[in-house]
Coordinates of C-alpha atoms and ligand atoms in Angstrom, one line a residue:
M1 CA 0.0 0.0 0.0
T2 CA 1.3 3.4 -0.9
S3 CA 0.9 5.9 1.9
A4 CA -1.3 8.9 1.0
S5 CA 0.3 10.8 3.9
A6 CA 3.9 9.6 3.7
K7 CA 6.2 11.7 5.8
P8 CA 8.7 13.7 3.8
A9 CA 12.1 14.4 5.1
V10 CA 12.2 18.0 6.5
T11 CA 14.8 19.8 4.7
G12 CA 15.8 23.5 4.2
D13 CA 13.5 23.3 1.2
S14 CA 10.5 22.7 3.4
S15 CA 10.8 26.0 5.2
A16 CA 11.3 27.8 1.9
V17 CA 8.1 26.1 0.6
V18 CA 6.2 27.2 3.7
L19 CA 7.4 30.8 3.6
A20 CA 6.7 31.0 -0.1
Y21 CA 3.2 29.6 0.4
H22 CA 2.5 32.1 3.1
A23 CA 3.7 35.0 0.9
R24 CA 1.7 33.9 -2.2
T25 CA -1.5 33.4 -0.3
K26 CA -1.6 36.9 1.1
H27 CA -4.7 38.9 0.0
T28 CA -3.7 42.4 -1.1
L29 CA -5.8 45.5 -1.7
K30 CA -5.1 44.9 -5.4
R31 CA -5.8 41.2 -5.7
Y32 CA -7.0 38.3 -3.7
A33 CA -4.9 35.1 -3.4
A34 CA -5.5 32.6 -6.2
G35 CA -8.9 31.0 -5.9
P36 CA -11.8 29.8 -8.1
E37 CA -13.2 32.4 -10.4
T38 CA -16.7 31.0 -10.3
L39 CA -18.5 28.9 -7.7
D40 CA -21.5 26.8 -8.4
W41 CA -23.2 26.8 -5.0
D42 CA -25.4 23.9 -6.0
L43 CA -22.3 21.8 -6.3
Q44 CA -20.7 22.5 -2.9
P45 CA -18.7 19.6 -1.5
N46 CA -20.6 17.4 1.0
P47 CA -19.8 18.7 4.5
F48 CA -20.0 15.2 6.0
R49 CA -17.5 12.5 5.5
E50 CA -18.9 9.0 6.1
F51 CA -17.6 5.5 5.6
S52 CA -19.8 3.0 3.9
G53 CA -19.8 -0.6 5.2
C54 CA -18.9 0.2 8.9
P55 CA -20.9 -0.9 11.9
R56 CA -22.4 2.2 13.5
T57 CA -22.8 3.0 17.2
P58 CA -25.5 5.6 17.8
L59 CA -24.8 8.2 20.4
E60 CA -27.6 9.7 22.5
P61 CA -27.7 13.5 22.5
A62 CA -27.7 14.5 26.2
A63 CA -26.5 18.1 26.4
E64 CA -29.9 19.4 27.3
G65 CA -29.7 17.6 30.7
L66 CA -26.2 18.7 31.7
A67 CA -26.5 21.1 34.6
T68 CA -22.8 22.2 34.8
R69 CA -22.2 26.0 34.7
F70 CA -19.7 27.5 32.3
G71 CA -17.6 28.8 35.2
E72 CA -17.4 25.4 36.7
A73 CA -16.4 23.8 33.4
I74 CA -13.4 26.0 33.0
M75 CA -12.3 25.8 36.6
P76 CA -9.6 23.1 37.3
G77 CA -11.5 20.5 39.4
G78 CA -14.8 22.4 39.0
V79 CA -16.7 19.4 37.8
S80 CA -16.4 15.8 39.1
A81 CA -15.3 13.4 36.3
A82 CA -17.9 11.6 34.3
P83 CA -17.4 7.8 34.0
L84 CA -15.6 6.4 31.0
T85 CA -18.7 5.2 29.2
L86 CA -20.3 5.5 25.8
P87 CA -22.8 8.2 27.0
S88 CA -19.9 10.3 28.3
V89 CA -18.0 9.9 25.0
G90 CA -21.2 10.9 23.2
L91 CA -21.6 14.0 25.3
L92 CA -17.9 15.0 24.8
L93 CA -18.5 14.9 21.0
E94 CA -21.9 16.5 21.1
L95 CA -20.6 19.5 23.0
S96 CA -17.5 19.9 20.9
L97 CA -17.9 18.8 17.3
G98 CA -21.6 17.9 17.2
L99 CA -24.3 19.8 15.3
A100 CA -25.8 22.6 17.2
A101 CA -28.8 23.3 14.9
W102 CA -30.0 23.2 11.3
K103 CA -30.7 26.6 9.8
E104 CA -33.1 27.4 7.0
L105 CA -33.6 30.4 4.8
G106 CA -35.9 30.0 1.8
P107 CA -34.8 26.9 -0.1
D108 CA -31.4 26.8 1.7
R109 CA -30.8 24.5 4.6
W110 CA -27.5 24.1 6.4
A111 CA -26.1 22.7 9.6
V112 CA -24.1 24.7 12.2
R113 CA -21.8 22.9 14.7
C114 CA -20.4 23.7 18.1
N115 CA -17.0 24.3 16.4
P116 CA -17.0 27.2 13.9
S117 CA -15.4 26.9 10.5
S118 CA -14.4 29.3 7.8
G119 CA -17.2 29.4 5.3
N120 CA -19.0 26.8 7.4
L121 CA -17.1 24.2 5.2
H122 CA -15.8 22.1 8.1
P123 CA -12.6 20.5 7.0
T124 CA -11.9 19.0 10.4
E125 CA -12.7 15.3 10.9
A126 CA -12.4 13.4 14.2
Y127 CA -11.5 9.8 15.1
V128 CA -12.2 8.2 18.5
I129 CA -9.7 5.6 19.6
A130 CA -11.3 3.6 22.4
R131 CA -9.9 1.0 24.8
G132 CA -12.1 -0.4 27.6
V133 CA -14.8 2.2 27.3
A134 CA -18.0 0.8 28.7
G135 CA -20.6 0.3 26.0
L136 CA -18.2 1.0 23.1
D137 CA -16.3 -1.5 21.1
D138 CA -12.5 -1.1 21.2
G139 CA -10.7 0.3 18.2
V140 CA -10.8 3.2 15.8
H141 CA -14.1 5.0 15.2
H142 CA -14.9 7.9 12.9
Y143 CA -17.3 10.5 14.2
L144 CA -20.2 11.5 11.9
S145 CA -21.6 14.6 13.3
R146 CA -24.6 14.7 11.0
D147 CA -26.1 11.6 12.6
H148 CA -24.2 11.8 15.9
V149 CA -22.9 8.2 15.4
L150 CA -19.5 6.5 15.5
E151 CA -18.5 4.5 12.5
H152 CA -16.3 1.5 13.6
R153 CA -13.4 1.6 11.2
C154 CA -11.0 -0.7 12.9
L155 CA -11.3 -3.4 15.6
G156 CA -8.7 -3.2 18.4
A157 CA -9.3 -5.9 21.0
T158 CA -8.0 -4.9 24.4
P159 CA -5.2 -7.1 25.7
E160 CA -6.0 -8.7 29.1
G161 CA -5.2 -6.1 31.9
A162 CA -4.6 -3.1 29.6
T163 CA -5.5 0.3 31.1
P164 CA -8.7 1.7 29.6
G165 CA -8.1 4.8 27.5
L166 CA -9.6 7.3 25.1
W167 CA -7.9 9.3 22.4
I168 CA -9.2 11.6 19.7
G169 CA -7.3 12.1 16.4
L170 CA -8.1 15.2 14.3
S171 CA -7.5 15.4 10.5
S172 CA -8.3 17.9 7.7
V173 CA -10.0 17.4 4.4
H174 CA -8.3 20.3 2.6
W175 CA -10.5 20.1 -0.5
R176 CA -13.5 21.3 1.5
E177 CA -11.9 24.7 2.0
A178 CA -10.0 24.8 -1.2
W179 CA -13.2 24.4 -3.2
K180 CA -14.2 27.9 -2.1
Y181 CA -11.0 29.6 -1.0
G182 CA -8.4 28.2 -3.4
E183 CA -4.7 28.4 -2.3
R184 CA -5.3 30.2 1.0
A185 CA -7.5 27.3 2.1
F186 CA -4.6 25.5 3.9
R187 CA -4.4 28.4 6.4
Y188 CA -8.2 28.2 7.1
C189 CA -8.0 24.4 7.7
Q190 CA -5.3 25.0 10.3
L191 CA -7.3 27.8 12.0
D192 CA -10.3 25.5 12.1
L193 CA -8.2 22.8 13.7
G194 CA -7.3 25.2 16.5
H195 CA -11.0 25.9 17.0
A196 CA -11.6 22.2 17.2
L197 CA -8.9 21.8 19.8
G198 CA -10.5 24.5 21.9
A199 CA -14.0 23.0 21.4
L200 CA -12.8 19.6 22.6
R201 CA -11.0 21.1 25.6
Y202 CA -14.1 23.1 26.8
A203 CA -16.4 20.1 26.2
A204 CA -14.1 17.9 28.2
G205 CA -14.1 20.5 31.0
A206 CA -17.9 20.4 31.1
I207 CA -17.8 16.7 32.1
G208 CA -14.8 16.8 34.4
W209 CA -12.3 15.5 31.8
R210 CA -9.1 17.0 30.3
V211 CA -7.5 16.6 26.9
R212 CA -3.8 17.0 26.1
M213 CA -1.8 16.8 22.9
V214 CA 0.2 13.6 22.5
E215 CA 3.8 14.4 21.9
G216 CA 6.3 12.3 20.0
L217 CA 4.1 10.9 17.2
D218 CA 5.1 11.9 13.7
S219 CA 2.6 12.6 10.9
A220 CA 3.0 9.2 9.3
A221 CA 2.3 7.4 12.6
L222 CA -0.7 9.7 13.1
A223 CA -2.1 8.9 9.6
A224 CA -1.6 5.1 10.2
L225 CA -3.4 5.4 13.6
M226 CA -6.4 7.0 12.1
G227 CA -6.4 4.8 9.0
L228 CA -5.8 7.8 6.7
D229 CA -2.9 6.1 4.9
R230 CA -5.2 3.3 3.6
T231 CA -5.2 4.3 0.0
E232 CA -7.7 1.6 -0.9
D233 CA -10.3 3.1 1.5
F234 CA -9.8 6.5 0.0
A235 CA -9.5 5.5 -3.7
G236 CA -10.9 8.2 -5.9
V237 CA -12.0 10.4 -3.1
E238 CA -10.6 13.5 -1.3
A239 CA -7.6 12.7 1.0
E240 CA -7.5 13.5 4.7
E241 CA -4.4 14.9 6.3
A242 CA -3.6 13.8 9.8
D243 CA -3.0 16.7 12.2
V244 CA -2.9 15.8 15.9
L245 CA -3.7 13.2 18.5
L246 CA -5.3 14.1 21.8
A247 CA -5.2 11.9 24.9
V248 CA -8.3 12.3 27.1
D249 CA -7.7 12.3 30.8
T250 CA -11.0 11.0 32.1
G251 CA -10.4 11.5 35.8
P252 CA -8.2 10.9 38.8
G253 CA -6.2 7.7 38.3
R254 CA -7.6 7.2 34.8
A255 CA -5.1 9.1 32.6
P256 CA -4.5 7.1 29.5
P257 CA -1.0 6.1 28.4
A258 CA 0.5 8.7 26.1
A259 CA -0.3 7.0 22.8
P260 CA -2.5 4.1 21.9
P261 CA -1.1 1.0 20.3
M262 CA -1.2 0.9 16.5
P263 CA -4.4 -0.8 15.4
A264 CA -3.8 -4.2 14.0
G265 CA -7.0 -4.3 11.9
P266 CA -9.1 -5.5 10.3
W267 CA -10.3 -2.2 8.8
T268 CA -13.8 -1.7 7.4
G269 CA -15.5 1.0 5.3
R270 CA -14.8 3.2 2.3
A271 CA -14.7 6.9 2.5
N272 CA -17.4 8.8 0.5
R273 CA -16.7 11.2 -2.3
L274 CA -17.3 14.8 -1.2
D275 CA -17.2 16.6 -4.5
A276 CA -18.2 14.8 -7.7
H277 CA -17.1 17.6 -10.0
P278 CA -14.0 19.4 -8.8
M279 CA -13.4 22.3 -11.1
Y280 CA -9.9 23.4 -10.0
R281 CA -6.7 22.0 -8.5
W282 CA -4.5 23.8 -6.1
P283 CA -1.3 21.7 -5.9
V284 CA 0.4 24.3 -3.7
I285 CA -1.8 23.0 -0.8
D286 CA -0.4 19.5 -1.1
E287 CA 3.1 21.0 -1.2
V288 CA 2.7 23.1 2.0
S289 CA 0.9 20.2 3.7
A290 CA 3.8 17.9 3.0
A291 CA 6.3 20.5 4.0
T292 CA 4.6 21.1 7.4
R293 CA 4.3 17.5 8.5
S294 CA 5.4 16.8 12.0
L295 CA 8.3 14.8 13.1
G296 CA 6.6 14.3 16.5
L297 CA 5.5 17.2 18.8
P298 CA 8.2 18.4 21.1
A299 CA 7.7 17.7 24.8
N300 CA 6.9 20.8 26.8
P301 CA 6.6 21.5 30.6
P302 CA 3.1 22.1 31.8
L303 CA 1.9 25.7 32.5
A304 CA 2.2 27.0 36.0
E305 CA -1.1 27.0 38.0
A306 CA -3.0 30.2 38.1
A307 CA -6.0 31.2 40.1
L308 CA -9.3 32.0 38.3
A309 CA -11.9 34.3 39.6
P310 CA -14.8 32.3 41.1
P311 CA -17.7 32.0 38.6
P312 CA -20.4 34.6 38.8
E313 CA -23.5 33.5 40.7
R314 CA -25.8 33.8 37.6
D315 CA -23.4 32.0 35.2
A316 CA -24.9 30.3 32.1
R317 CA -25.1 26.6 31.6
A318 CA -21.9 25.3 29.9
A319 CA -24.1 23.4 27.3
D320 CA -26.0 26.6 26.4
I321 CA -22.8 28.4 25.7
L322 CA -21.1 25.6 23.8
L323 CA -24.2 24.8 21.7
G324 CA -25.4 28.4 21.5
R325 CA -22.1 29.8 20.2
R326 CA -22.7 31.4 16.8
S327 CA -20.8 33.9 14.6
A328 CA -22.3 37.4 14.4
Q329 CA -23.1 38.3 10.8
R330 CA -23.9 42.0 11.7
F331 CA -23.3 44.1 14.7
D332 CA -25.2 46.9 16.5
A333 CA -22.9 49.8 15.5
R334 CA -24.2 52.0 18.4
Y335 CA -23.5 49.6 21.2
H336 CA -20.7 50.2 23.7
M337 CA -19.5 47.2 25.7
P338 CA -18.6 47.7 29.4
A339 CA -14.9 48.0 30.2
E340 CA -15.0 45.2 32.7
T341 CA -16.3 42.8 30.0
F342 CA -13.5 43.9 27.7
F343 CA -10.9 43.4 30.3
A344 CA -12.3 40.0 31.2
L345 CA -12.2 38.9 27.5
A346 CA -8.5 40.1 27.3
E347 CA -7.7 38.3 30.5
A348 CA -9.2 35.1 29.2
L349 CA -6.6 35.1 26.4
L350 CA -3.7 34.8 28.8
P351 CA -2.1 31.4 29.2
R352 CA -2.8 29.6 32.5
A353 CA -3.3 26.1 33.8
S354 CA -7.0 26.1 33.2
V355 CA -9.5 25.4 30.4
P356 CA -8.6 25.7 27.5
W357 CA -5.0 26.7 27.9
D358 CA -3.9 23.5 29.6
V359 CA -4.3 21.8 26.2
W360 CA -1.5 24.1 25.0
N361 CA 1.8 23.3 26.7
Y362 CA 3.7 25.8 24.6
R363 CA 4.9 29.3 25.2
P364 CA 2.4 31.7 23.6
R365 CA 3.6 32.9 20.3
L366 CA 0.6 35.0 19.2
H367 CA -0.1 38.5 20.5
P368 CA -3.3 40.5 19.8
V369 CA -3.3 44.0 18.6
L370 CA -6.7 45.3 19.5
F371 CA -8.6 47.9 17.5
V372 CA -11.0 49.3 20.2
H373 CA -14.0 51.0 18.7
R374 CA -16.7 51.1 21.4
V375 CA -15.7 50.2 24.9
E376 CA -17.0 52.4 27.8
G377 CA -14.3 54.3 29.5
L378 CA -11.6 53.3 27.0
A379 CA -10.3 55.7 24.4
P380 CA -10.9 54.3 20.9
G381 CA -7.6 53.3 19.3
L382 CA -5.0 50.5 19.1
Y383 CA -3.9 48.4 22.0
A384 CA -1.4 45.6 22.3
L385 CA -1.6 42.5 24.6
P386 CA 1.7 40.7 24.6
R387 CA 0.8 37.2 25.9
H388 CA 4.3 36.5 27.2
P389 CA 6.6 39.0 28.9
A390 CA 9.5 38.1 26.6
A391 CA 7.4 39.3 23.5
L392 CA 7.1 42.8 24.7
G393 CA 10.5 44.0 23.7
D394 CA 10.3 42.2 20.3
L395 CA 6.9 43.8 19.6
K396 CA 8.1 47.2 20.6
A397 CA 11.0 46.8 18.2
A398 CA 8.8 45.5 15.4
L399 CA 5.9 47.9 15.5
R400 CA 5.8 51.6 14.6
T401 CA 8.3 53.7 16.6
D402 CA 5.7 56.4 17.3
F403 CA 3.5 54.0 19.2
A404 CA 3.1 55.1 22.9
W405 CA 3.1 51.7 24.7
A406 CA 1.3 53.6 27.5
P407 CA -0.3 51.9 30.5
V408 CA -4.1 51.7 30.5
A409 CA -5.2 53.5 33.7
N410 CA -8.4 51.6 34.4
A411 CA -7.2 48.1 33.4
P412 CA -6.5 45.5 36.1
A413 CA -2.8 45.9 37.1
H414 CA -1.8 42.4 36.1
L415 CA -3.2 42.7 32.5
P416 CA -0.3 43.4 30.1
L417 CA -2.4 45.8 28.0
H418 CA -0.7 48.8 26.4
R419 CA -2.2 51.7 24.5
L420 CA -0.4 52.2 21.3
V421 CA -2.3 55.2 19.8
E422 CA -5.7 56.8 20.2
S423 CA -7.6 56.8 17.0
D424 CA -10.9 56.0 15.3
A425 CA -9.8 52.8 13.6
R426 CA -13.2 51.6 12.5
G427 CA -12.8 52.4 8.8
V428 CA -9.2 51.2 8.5
M429 CA -10.0 47.9 10.3
R430 CA -12.9 47.3 8.1
T431 CA -10.8 48.0 5.0
V432 CA -7.9 45.7 6.0
S433 CA -10.4 43.0 6.9
C434 CA -11.5 42.6 3.3
H435 CA -13.9 45.5 3.6
Q436 CA -16.1 43.5 6.0
A437 CA -18.5 45.7 8.0
I438 CA -18.2 43.3 11.0
A439 CA -14.7 44.6 11.7
G440 CA -15.7 48.2 12.1
D441 CA -19.3 47.9 13.5
S442 CA -18.2 45.8 16.5
C443 CA -17.0 47.0 19.9
F444 CA -13.5 45.8 19.1
A445 CA -11.6 43.8 16.5
L446 CA -8.2 42.4 16.7
S447 CA -5.3 41.0 14.6
L448 CA -3.2 38.2 16.0
L449 CA 0.5 38.8 15.4
A450 CA 2.6 35.6 15.3
E451 CA 6.3 35.3 16.0
F452 CA 6.8 34.0 12.6
A453 CA 9.7 33.5 10.2
P454 CA 12.5 32.4 12.6
R455 CA 10.2 29.8 14.2
V456 CA 8.8 28.5 10.9
S457 CA 12.2 28.3 9.4
A458 CA 13.5 26.3 12.3
D459 CA 10.6 23.8 12.1
P460 CA 8.1 24.1 9.3
W461 CA 5.5 22.2 11.3
R462 CA 5.2 25.3 13.4
Y463 CA 3.3 26.9 10.6
R464 CA 0.4 24.6 11.4
Q465 CA 1.0 25.1 15.1
L466 CA 0.9 28.9 15.0
H467 CA -2.5 28.7 13.2
W468 CA -3.8 26.3 15.8
E469 CA -2.8 28.7 18.5
A470 CA -4.6 31.5 16.6
G471 CA -7.8 29.3 16.3
L472 CA -7.6 28.4 20.0
I473 CA -7.5 32.1 20.9
G474 CA -10.4 32.7 18.5
H475 CA -12.3 30.0 20.3
V476 CA -11.8 31.5 23.7
L477 CA -13.2 34.8 22.3
Y478 CA -16.2 33.1 20.8
L479 CA -17.2 31.4 24.0
E480 CA -16.3 34.2 26.4
A481 CA -18.2 36.7 24.2
E482 CA -21.2 34.4 24.2
R483 CA -21.0 34.1 28.0
A484 CA -21.0 37.9 28.3
G485 CA -24.2 38.1 26.1
L486 CA -22.1 39.3 23.1
R487 CA -21.0 37.6 20.0
G488 CA -17.7 37.1 18.0
T489 CA -16.8 36.3 14.5
G490 CA -13.5 34.9 13.2
I491 CA -12.1 36.8 10.2
G492 CA -9.8 34.8 8.0
C493 CA -10.1 37.2 5.1
F494 CA -7.8 40.2 5.6
F495 CA -5.2 42.1 3.5
D496 CA -2.1 40.8 5.2
D497 CA 0.5 43.4 4.2
A498 CA -2.0 46.3 4.4
L499 CA -2.4 45.4 8.1
H500 CA 1.4 45.0 8.5
D501 CA 2.0 48.5 6.9
L502 CA -0.6 50.0 9.3
L503 CA 1.3 48.6 12.3
G504 CA 4.8 49.3 10.8
V505 CA 5.6 45.6 10.7
E506 CA 8.4 45.1 8.1
G507 CA 9.8 41.7 7.0
D508 CA 8.3 38.5 8.3
R509 CA 9.6 38.3 11.8
F510 CA 5.9 38.9 12.8
Q511 CA 2.9 38.1 10.6
S512 CA -0.8 38.5 11.2
L513 CA -2.5 35.1 11.0
Y514 CA -6.1 35.8 12.1
H515 CA -8.5 38.6 12.8
F516 CA -11.4 38.5 15.2
T517 CA -14.3 40.8 16.1
V518 CA -16.6 41.1 19.1
G519 CA -19.8 43.1 19.7
R520 CA -23.5 43.0 20.1
A521 CA -24.9 40.9 17.3
L522 CA -28.0 41.8 15.2
T523 CA -29.7 38.6 14.2
D524 CA -31.4 37.9 10.9
A525 CA -35.0 37.1 11.7
R526 CA -35.5 35.6 8.3
I527 CA -33.3 32.6 9.2
S528 CA -35.1 29.8 11.1
T529 CA -33.5 27.5 13.6
L530 CA -34.4 23.8 13.7
P531 CA -33.2 21.1 16.1
A532 CA -29.9 19.4 15.4
Y533 CA -31.1 15.9 16.0
P534 CA -34.9 16.0 15.8
G535 CA -36.6 13.8 18.2
R536 CA -33.3 12.6 19.8
R537 CA -32.4 15.4 22.2
P538 CA -34.2 14.6 25.5
P539 CA -36.5 17.3 26.8
P540 CA -34.8 20.0 29.0
G541 CA -34.3 18.9 32.6
A542 CA -33.8 15.2 31.7
S543 CA -30.7 14.0 33.4
P544 CA -28.0 12.2 31.4
S545 CA -26.6 9.0 32.8
L546 CA -23.3 10.2 34.0
S547 CA -23.1 9.3 37.6
E548 CA -19.9 7.8 38.9
D549 CA -21.6 4.6 40.0
Q550 CA -21.7 3.5 36.3
T551 CA -17.9 3.4 36.1
P552 CA -17.0 0.0 34.6
Ligands
LIG1 C1 -11.0 30.4 10.7 C2 -12.3 31.2 10.4 C3 -12.4 32.2 9.6 C4 -13.6 32.9 9.4 N1 -13.6 34.0 8.5 C5 -14.7 34.7 8.4 C6 -14.8 35.9 7.7 O1 -13.7 36.3 7.1 N2 -15.9 36.6 7.6 C7 -17.1 36.1 8.2 O2 -18.1 36.8 8.1 N3 -17.1 35.0 8.9 C8 -16.0 34.3 9.0 N4 -15.9 33.1 9.8 C9 -17.2 32.7 10.5 C10 -17.8 31.4 9.7 O3 -18.4 31.9 8.6 C11 -18.7 30.7 10.7 O4 -18.0 30.1 11.7 C12 -19.5 29.6 9.9 O5 -20.4 30.2 9.0 C13 -20.3 28.8 10.8 O6 -21.2 29.6 11.6 P1 -21.2 29.6 13.2 O7 -19.8 30.1 13.6 O8 -22.3 30.5 13.6 O9 -21.4 28.2 13.6 C14 -14.7 32.5 10.0 C15 -14.7 31.4 10.9 C16 -13.5 30.7 11.1 C17 -13.4 29.6 12.1

């Protein structure tokens, strides 16, 4: 069998490939990165991968009955651990990658999920690797969110006495994004992957579990583990690229071993074709994908513990926030958000040993530059939030020399927030964000500046990693905004160098990888919302079977 995801040797060429890819996929004020000239919306790729011929395990939607508050879900030890059973696995997936609703407008009908995705195209796929989970057969399962079922791809009988364990592998179907976005699509797939990491970490918190990234497995091993290198099962259909493996820590004394054993087989099922009539090819995506494969994640020390403020008394239910998260499509351009809410959102972006940052054992490499438009008691203008003390000097050196780097008088003393310049930046932020009104009508928007070329050159895999960190930051903003009664929207479309020019960033030591915007959303009353799994979500108040006494 030829491996569809065979690991290339990382050479000096790989970093050149990645840096060249990044440069050629920049949108500019004069031209967008190469993409399709026409789109036939009736021929969109199928957003759901499924495998024909696999035994299926239905999962019962149970989020409606989960009483956990959002503040408890993000607090270390805030929720007692659910047992390692099929209902718990179902709830983890339902709250992270499951459908949140179906939407309808006229003849159009589309699903939205707990995890957001650029263009709602959802390139991220998930594989559950189970060992000794009560009610679930051992082996490798693919999660099909449309039906909330697991498709059993590979048997994996548990050896006598083996520790039970649960892992989740994530992969990307690049074509889903490339269909619409052309060459820039690889970036969007990686940002979406970061959101999926965040979605899984929050969902795990809601049932007292943790997830952590498994170190030391290279891309080829990851592909083999998820069955993505089985060319016969993917013959003639869109390939999937292995991205990352997460180990699920399901409670005290139940941490799984770092990596599961390689599945011995047999495998069942064939992947479906997502796009019957692909009109374009973007070979540069395969090149950058190969150039950024991992040789095994480096081991990193865990983050230091940090205290979190106790959750507010009237905190929302975690499930309502995770399922209710939506992207704002329009903002109330007269609304000013309270300063405390703004500071709380900024604070939530700082790394600490709590949800979701404990999934990210790496020094923060992305730093927001905030374009404050409408925050009570805060002068409109540009602000910087270096997420690591060591970045402050580098950012000062990289950004415009006339930026003030002044303290923000009413900000909490420990928040590393600096005012760069007072200015009405609504128009300019809208312009550099591909003329999208959401970047100027919000309360604030931001650009995430990544410590870029030196890191990517040293290890091209970091190109993926930097985007994952950006997606993770975006996910925190989505959920914290929702919790505060506001809404966010990720912005993948921006004019890269126009933004850099605005900030005075020269060269590629720092690069902007993602924009985000937060404000009070205006909803479109014409769009109707229908249940995600009609007839399958239990009525509100019904309690899911998650008590400890069910532990196998
Ligand atoms: C990486 C990323 C980039 C996005 N870029 C944009 C954007 O440029 N403009 C926009 O209006 N929405 C953007 N979105 C929002 C998506 O369109 C939205 O997530 C998707 O339609 C699903 O809707 P939901 O977030 O309400 O579930 C982006 C989302 C992600 C995750």
